[in-house]
């Protein structure tokens, strides 16, 4: 038996060393990703969870933190009994991204959508108006921010979530914006980072 193991170059020591190496060296699936990826688009995302104390002085009226790098939105209730974390879509480019503090000034279930003048200039083919319903880019619910044209809203295109895909707004899955809509109030503080 020892003869046949040696003939094929297999020994107990080599098997153990092979398993040890597998835990230290990336798997072939990872190696395959580093090869040529011509024509392949990959989503790269970093993920970090923030603490509300790092961004807000208090939780009066609750707080929403939208991280445009991690593409997540976090919500804390005023009494800290409710915390939610949602994946989100964020603005396409830096020039469309507004950062800083704002508040929710209005809540609309079944919002209508009108492209901003800048959006219409970029894409004249967009309709002037889309009423509530399944084709509405704002989805089922919208939280209007104190910044003109900026919203936290649902989406009719779930492929946008987790990507840079909006014209300035923060998008959530319709089920999740419905939940946030119930949790947040007019006056909830919002920060985009």
PDB file of C-alpha atoms in Angstrom:
ATOM      1  CA  UNK A   1       0.000   0.000   0.000  1.00  0.00           C
ATOM      2  CA  UNK A   2       2.839   2.420   0.759  1.00  0.00           C
ATOM      3  CA  UNK A   3       4.296   1.669  -2.671  1.00  0.00           C
ATOM      4  CA  UNK A   4       1.138   2.712  -4.538  1.00  0.00           C
ATOM      5  CA  UNK A   5       0.786   5.941  -2.496  1.00  0.00           C
ATOM      6  CA  UNK A   6       4.361   6.936  -3.221  1.00  0.00           C
ATOM      7  CA  UNK A   7       4.025   6.058  -6.892  1.00  0.00           C
ATOM      8  CA  UNK A   8       1.175   8.538  -7.275  1.00  0.00           C
ATOM      9  CA  UNK A   9       2.859  11.127  -5.040  1.00  0.00           C
ATOM     10  CA  UNK A  10       0.120  10.959  -2.399  1.00  0.00           C
ATOM     11  CA  UNK A  11       0.967  10.920   1.257  1.00  0.00           C
ATOM     12  CA  UNK A  12      -0.897  11.816   4.382  1.00  0.00           C
ATOM     13  CA  UNK A  13       1.436  14.774   4.898  1.00  0.00           C
ATOM     14  CA  UNK A  14       0.678  16.114   1.375  1.00  0.00           C
ATOM     15  CA  UNK A  15      -3.082  15.759   1.863  1.00  0.00           C
ATOM     16  CA  UNK A  16      -2.943  17.693   5.169  1.00  0.00           C
ATOM     17  CA  UNK A  17      -0.692  20.357   3.610  1.00  0.00           C
ATOM     18  CA  UNK A  18      -3.123  20.660   0.680  1.00  0.00           C
ATOM     19  CA  UNK A  19      -6.103  21.227   2.967  1.00  0.00           C
ATOM     20  CA  UNK A  20      -4.133  23.783   4.979  1.00  0.00           C
ATOM     21  CA  UNK A  21      -3.182  25.635   1.802  1.00  0.00           C
ATOM     22  CA  UNK A  22      -6.812  25.722   0.678  1.00  0.00           C
ATOM     23  CA  UNK A  23      -7.764  27.661   3.802  1.00  0.00           C
ATOM     24  CA  UNK A  24      -4.990  30.211   3.272  1.00  0.00           C
ATOM     25  CA  UNK A  25      -5.208  30.718  -0.499  1.00  0.00           C
ATOM     26  CA  UNK A  26      -8.308  32.070  -2.285  1.00  0.00           C
ATOM     27  CA  UNK A  27     -10.539  29.478  -3.870  1.00  0.00           C
ATOM     28  CA  UNK A  28     -10.581  28.956  -7.647  1.00  0.00           C
ATOM     29  CA  UNK A  29     -13.896  30.874  -7.817  1.00  0.00           C
ATOM     30  CA  UNK A  30     -12.061  33.950  -6.552  1.00  0.00           C
ATOM     31  CA  UNK A  31      -9.179  33.332  -8.980  1.00  0.00           C
ATOM     32  CA  UNK A  32     -11.671  33.210 -11.837  1.00  0.00           C
ATOM     33  CA  UNK A  33     -12.936  36.677 -10.921  1.00  0.00           C
ATOM     34  CA  UNK A  34      -9.492  38.209 -11.251  1.00  0.00           C
ATOM     35  CA  UNK A  35      -9.122  37.000 -14.852  1.00  0.00           C
ATOM     36  CA  UNK A  36     -10.273  38.820 -17.944  1.00  0.00           C
ATOM     37  CA  UNK A  37     -13.723  40.309 -17.491  1.00  0.00           C
ATOM     38  CA  UNK A  38     -14.166  41.999 -20.855  1.00  0.00           C
ATOM     39  CA  UNK A  39     -17.815  42.870 -21.291  1.00  0.00           C
ATOM     40  CA  UNK A  40     -18.687  41.929 -17.699  1.00  0.00           C
ATOM     41  CA  UNK A  41     -20.016  44.559 -15.316  1.00  0.00           C
ATOM     42  CA  UNK A  42     -19.584  43.916 -11.631  1.00  0.00           C
ATOM     43  CA  UNK A  43     -21.244  45.737  -8.769  1.00  0.00           C
ATOM     44  CA  UNK A  44     -18.721  46.643  -6.095  1.00  0.00           C
ATOM     45  CA  UNK A  45     -20.081  47.703  -2.752  1.00  0.00           C
ATOM     46  CA  UNK A  46     -18.615  48.532   0.585  1.00  0.00           C
ATOM     47  CA  UNK A  47     -20.863  48.166   3.559  1.00  0.00           C
ATOM     48  CA  UNK A  48     -20.725  49.963   6.854  1.00  0.00           C
ATOM     49  CA  UNK A  49     -23.246  50.410   9.612  1.00  0.00           C
ATOM     50  CA  UNK A  50     -23.198  53.807  11.312  1.00  0.00           C
ATOM     51  CA  UNK A  51     -24.213  54.772  14.817  1.00  0.00           C
ATOM     52  CA  UNK A  52     -26.817  57.531  15.056  1.00  0.00           C
ATOM     53  CA  UNK A  53     -24.712  59.388  17.658  1.00  0.00           C
ATOM     54  CA  UNK A  54     -22.032  60.002  15.012  1.00  0.00           C
ATOM     55  CA  UNK A  55     -24.487  62.025  12.889  1.00  0.00           C
ATOM     56  CA  UNK A  56     -27.327  63.390  15.022  1.00  0.00           C
ATOM     57  CA  UNK A  57     -27.400  65.223  18.353  1.00  0.00           C
ATOM     58  CA  UNK A  58     -30.698  63.593  19.370  1.00  0.00           C
ATOM     59  CA  UNK A  59     -33.286  61.220  17.935  1.00  0.00           C
ATOM     60  CA  UNK A  60     -36.111  63.771  18.270  1.00  0.00           C
ATOM     61  CA  UNK A  61     -38.731  62.800  15.617  1.00  0.00           C
ATOM     62  CA  UNK A  62     -36.534  59.852  14.607  1.00  0.00           C
ATOM     63  CA  UNK A  63     -33.560  59.873  12.228  1.00  0.00           C
ATOM     64  CA  UNK A  64     -32.729  58.606   8.758  1.00  0.00           C
ATOM     65  CA  UNK A  65     -29.143  58.264   7.554  1.00  0.00           C
ATOM     66  CA  UNK A  66     -28.565  57.540   3.875  1.00  0.00           C
ATOM     67  CA  UNK A  67     -25.035  56.410   3.043  1.00  0.00           C
ATOM     68  CA  UNK A  68     -24.457  57.041  -0.665  1.00  0.00           C
ATOM     69  CA  UNK A  69     -21.210  55.053  -0.673  1.00  0.00           C
ATOM     70  CA  UNK A  70     -22.557  51.929   1.032  1.00  0.00           C
ATOM     71  CA  UNK A  71     -25.936  52.342  -0.693  1.00  0.00           C
ATOM     72  CA  UNK A  72     -27.875  51.731   2.510  1.00  0.00           C
ATOM     73  CA  UNK A  73     -30.434  53.716   4.447  1.00  0.00           C
ATOM     74  CA  UNK A  74     -30.742  53.412   8.224  1.00  0.00           C
ATOM     75  CA  UNK A  75     -33.682  54.473  10.377  1.00  0.00           C
ATOM     76  CA  UNK A  76     -33.851  54.940  14.160  1.00  0.00           C
ATOM     77  CA  UNK A  77     -37.066  55.749  16.034  1.00  0.00           C
ATOM     78  CA  UNK A  78     -37.086  58.550  18.595  1.00  0.00           C
ATOM     79  CA  UNK A  79     -37.243  56.114  21.532  1.00  0.00           C
ATOM     80  CA  UNK A  80     -34.666  53.768  19.908  1.00  0.00           C
ATOM     81  CA  UNK A  81     -37.131  50.865  19.994  1.00  0.00           C
ATOM     82  CA  UNK A  82     -37.077  50.560  16.184  1.00  0.00           C
ATOM     83  CA  UNK A  83     -34.027  50.278  13.951  1.00  0.00           C
ATOM     84  CA  UNK A  84     -34.148  49.415  10.253  1.00  0.00           C
ATOM     85  CA  UNK A  85     -31.482  48.986   7.579  1.00  0.00           C
ATOM     86  CA  UNK A  86     -32.477  49.029   3.902  1.00  0.00           C
ATOM     87  CA  UNK A  87     -30.503  48.657   0.665  1.00  0.00           C
ATOM     88  CA  UNK A  88     -31.001  51.701  -1.545  1.00  0.00           C
ATOM     89  CA  UNK A  89     -30.344  53.256  -4.903  1.00  0.00           C
ATOM     90  CA  UNK A  90     -28.361  56.483  -4.890  1.00  0.00           C
ATOM     91  CA  UNK A  91     -27.665  59.290  -7.386  1.00  0.00           C
ATOM     92  CA  UNK A  92     -25.847  58.418 -10.611  1.00  0.00           C
ATOM     93  CA  UNK A  93     -23.113  61.016 -10.288  1.00  0.00           C
ATOM     94  CA  UNK A  94     -21.519  63.292  -7.721  1.00  0.00           C
ATOM     95  CA  UNK A  95     -23.070  66.391  -9.309  1.00  0.00           C
ATOM     96  CA  UNK A  96     -26.550  64.901  -8.774  1.00  0.00           C
ATOM     97  CA  UNK A  97     -25.753  63.986  -5.164  1.00  0.00           C
ATOM     98  CA  UNK A  98     -26.739  66.373  -2.403  1.00  0.00           C
ATOM     99  CA  UNK A  99     -25.168  65.690   0.981  1.00  0.00           C
ATOM    100  CA  UNK A 100     -25.960  67.076   4.407  1.00  0.00           C
ATOM    101  CA  UNK A 101     -28.941  67.565   6.711  1.00  0.00           C
ATOM    102  CA  UNK A 102     -32.595  67.911   5.718  1.00  0.00           C
ATOM    103  CA  UNK A 103     -35.986  66.815   7.075  1.00  0.00           C
ATOM    104  CA  UNK A 104     -39.114  65.095   5.852  1.00  0.00           C
ATOM    105  CA  UNK A 105     -41.657  67.798   5.050  1.00  0.00           C
ATOM    106  CA  UNK A 106     -44.380  65.727   3.371  1.00  0.00           C
ATOM    107  CA  UNK A 107     -45.473  62.102   2.998  1.00  0.00           C
ATOM    108  CA  UNK A 108     -47.403  60.883  -0.061  1.00  0.00           C
ATOM    109  CA  UNK A 109     -48.899  57.452  -0.639  1.00  0.00           C
ATOM    110  CA  UNK A 110     -49.407  56.854  -4.385  1.00  0.00           C
ATOM    111  CA  UNK A 111     -47.244  59.772  -5.541  1.00  0.00           C
ATOM    112  CA  UNK A 112     -47.281  61.220  -9.041  1.00  0.00           C
ATOM    113  CA  UNK A 113     -44.008  61.962 -10.846  1.00  0.00           C
ATOM    114  CA  UNK A 114     -42.807  64.840 -12.972  1.00  0.00           C
ATOM    115  CA  UNK A 115     -39.217  65.025 -14.204  1.00  0.00           C
ATOM    116  CA  UNK A 116     -37.283  68.068 -13.026  1.00  0.00           C
ATOM    117  CA  UNK A 117     -36.296  70.630 -15.672  1.00  0.00           C
ATOM    118  CA  UNK A 118     -32.695  69.324 -15.565  1.00  0.00           C
ATOM    119  CA  UNK A 119     -33.910  65.730 -16.036  1.00  0.00           C
ATOM    120  CA  UNK A 120     -36.073  66.749 -18.979  1.00  0.00           C
ATOM    121  CA  UNK A 121     -33.092  68.529 -20.512  1.00  0.00           C
ATOM    122  CA  UNK A 122     -30.948  65.389 -20.172  1.00  0.00           C
ATOM    123  CA  UNK A 123     -33.691  63.161 -21.556  1.00  0.00           C
ATOM    124  CA  UNK A 124     -36.407  64.967 -23.558  1.00  0.00           C
ATOM    125  CA  UNK A 125     -38.123  61.624 -24.280  1.00  0.00           C
ATOM    126  CA  UNK A 126     -39.301  61.314 -20.691  1.00  0.00           C
ATOM    127  CA  UNK A 127     -43.004  61.980 -20.191  1.00  0.00           C
ATOM    128  CA  UNK A 128     -44.020  65.241 -18.556  1.00  0.00           C
ATOM    129  CA  UNK A 129     -46.161  63.410 -15.997  1.00  0.00           C
ATOM    130  CA  UNK A 130     -46.712  59.891 -14.666  1.00  0.00           C
ATOM    131  CA  UNK A 131     -49.645  59.327 -12.319  1.00  0.00           C
ATOM    132  CA  UNK A 132     -49.764  56.868  -9.432  1.00  0.00           C
ATOM    133  CA  UNK A 133     -49.486  53.233 -10.429  1.00  0.00           C
ATOM    134  CA  UNK A 134     -47.085  50.478 -11.464  1.00  0.00           C
ATOM    135  CA  UNK A 135     -45.226  52.616 -14.048  1.00  0.00           C
ATOM    136  CA  UNK A 136     -44.505  55.440 -11.614  1.00  0.00           C
ATOM    137  CA  UNK A 137     -40.750  55.932 -11.008  1.00  0.00           C
ATOM    138  CA  UNK A 138     -41.485  56.993  -7.399  1.00  0.00           C
ATOM    139  CA  UNK A 139     -43.068  53.645  -6.616  1.00  0.00           C
ATOM    140  CA  UNK A 140     -45.828  53.344  -4.060  1.00  0.00           C
ATOM    141  CA  UNK A 141     -44.748  55.902  -1.430  1.00  0.00           C
ATOM    142  CA  UNK A 142     -42.620  59.043  -1.264  1.00  0.00           C
ATOM    143  CA  UNK A 143     -41.078  61.005   1.588  1.00  0.00           C
ATOM    144  CA  UNK A 144     -40.491  64.565   0.389  1.00  0.00           C
ATOM    145  CA  UNK A 145     -37.387  66.266   1.765  1.00  0.00           C
ATOM    146  CA  UNK A 146     -36.936  69.967   2.471  1.00  0.00           C
ATOM    147  CA  UNK A 147     -34.565  70.131  -0.513  1.00  0.00           C
ATOM    148  CA  UNK A 148     -36.517  70.870  -3.708  1.00  0.00           C
ATOM    149  CA  UNK A 149     -36.879  67.817  -5.991  1.00  0.00           C
ATOM    150  CA  UNK A 150     -35.295  65.394  -3.475  1.00  0.00           C
ATOM    151  CA  UNK A 151     -37.208  62.402  -2.155  1.00  0.00           C
ATOM    152  CA  UNK A 152     -36.855  59.040  -0.485  1.00  0.00           C
ATOM    153  CA  UNK A 153     -39.217  56.854  -2.464  1.00  0.00           C
ATOM    154  CA  UNK A 154     -40.022  53.424  -3.827  1.00  0.00           C
ATOM    155  CA  UNK A 155     -39.262  52.334  -7.357  1.00  0.00           C
ATOM    156  CA  UNK A 156     -40.943  50.631 -10.266  1.00  0.00           C
ATOM    157  CA  UNK A 157     -37.544  49.202 -11.317  1.00  0.00           C
ATOM    158  CA  UNK A 158     -36.032  47.013  -8.605  1.00  0.00           C
ATOM    159  CA  UNK A 159     -32.806  46.596 -10.625  1.00  0.00           C
ATOM    160  CA  UNK A 160     -31.860  50.090  -9.434  1.00  0.00           C
ATOM    161  CA  UNK A 161     -31.539  49.113  -5.764  1.00  0.00           C
ATOM    162  CA  UNK A 162     -27.906  48.768  -4.694  1.00  0.00           C
ATOM    163  CA  UNK A 163     -26.687  50.917  -7.586  1.00  0.00           C
ATOM    164  CA  UNK A 164     -25.902  54.452  -8.602  1.00  0.00           C
ATOM    165  CA  UNK A 165     -29.032  54.872 -10.678  1.00  0.00           C
ATOM    166  CA  UNK A 166     -31.115  57.851  -9.591  1.00  0.00           C
ATOM    167  CA  UNK A 167     -31.257  61.489 -10.616  1.00  0.00           C
ATOM    168  CA  UNK A 168     -30.750  62.656  -7.032  1.00  0.00           C
ATOM    169  CA  UNK A 169     -33.265  60.732  -4.942  1.00  0.00           C
ATOM    170  CA  UNK A 170     -32.810  57.767  -2.640  1.00  0.00           C
ATOM    171  CA  UNK A 171     -34.813  54.721  -3.767  1.00  0.00           C
ATOM    172  CA  UNK A 172     -36.006  51.717  -1.781  1.00  0.00           C
ATOM    173  CA  UNK A 173     -37.932  48.571  -2.649  1.00  0.00           C
ATOM    174  CA  UNK A 174     -41.674  49.333  -2.544  1.00  0.00           C
ATOM    175  CA  UNK A 175     -42.229  47.009   0.442  1.00  0.00           C
ATOM    176  CA  UNK A 176     -39.492  48.751   2.380  1.00  0.00           C
ATOM    177  CA  UNK A 177     -40.549  52.322   1.573  1.00  0.00           C
ATOM    178  CA  UNK A 178     -44.056  51.339   2.722  1.00  0.00           C
ATOM    179  CA  UNK A 179     -42.587  50.238   6.059  1.00  0.00           C
ATOM    180  CA  UNK A 180     -40.419  53.361   6.384  1.00  0.00           C
ATOM    181  CA  UNK A 181     -43.425  55.505   5.397  1.00  0.00           C
ATOM    182  CA  UNK A 182     -45.294  54.167   8.442  1.00  0.00           C
ATOM    183  CA  UNK A 183     -42.302  54.655  10.762  1.00  0.00           C
ATOM    184  CA  UNK A 184     -41.129  58.125   9.713  1.00  0.00           C
ATOM    185  CA  UNK A 185     -43.065  61.310  10.431  1.00  0.00           C
ATOM    186  CA  UNK A 186     -43.128  64.800   9.018  1.00  0.00           C
ATOM    187  CA  UNK A 187     -40.195  66.337  10.865  1.00  0.00           C
ATOM    188  CA  UNK A 188     -38.004  63.208  10.873  1.00  0.00           C
ATOM    189  CA  UNK A 189     -34.405  64.353  10.515  1.00  0.00           C
ATOM    190  CA  UNK A 190     -32.465  63.076   7.502  1.00  0.00           C
ATOM    191  CA  UNK A 191     -28.778  63.125   6.665  1.00  0.00           C
ATOM    192  CA  UNK A 192     -27.161  62.047   3.411  1.00  0.00           C
ATOM    193  CA  UNK A 193     -23.474  61.168   3.594  1.00  0.00           C
TER     194      UNK A 193
END
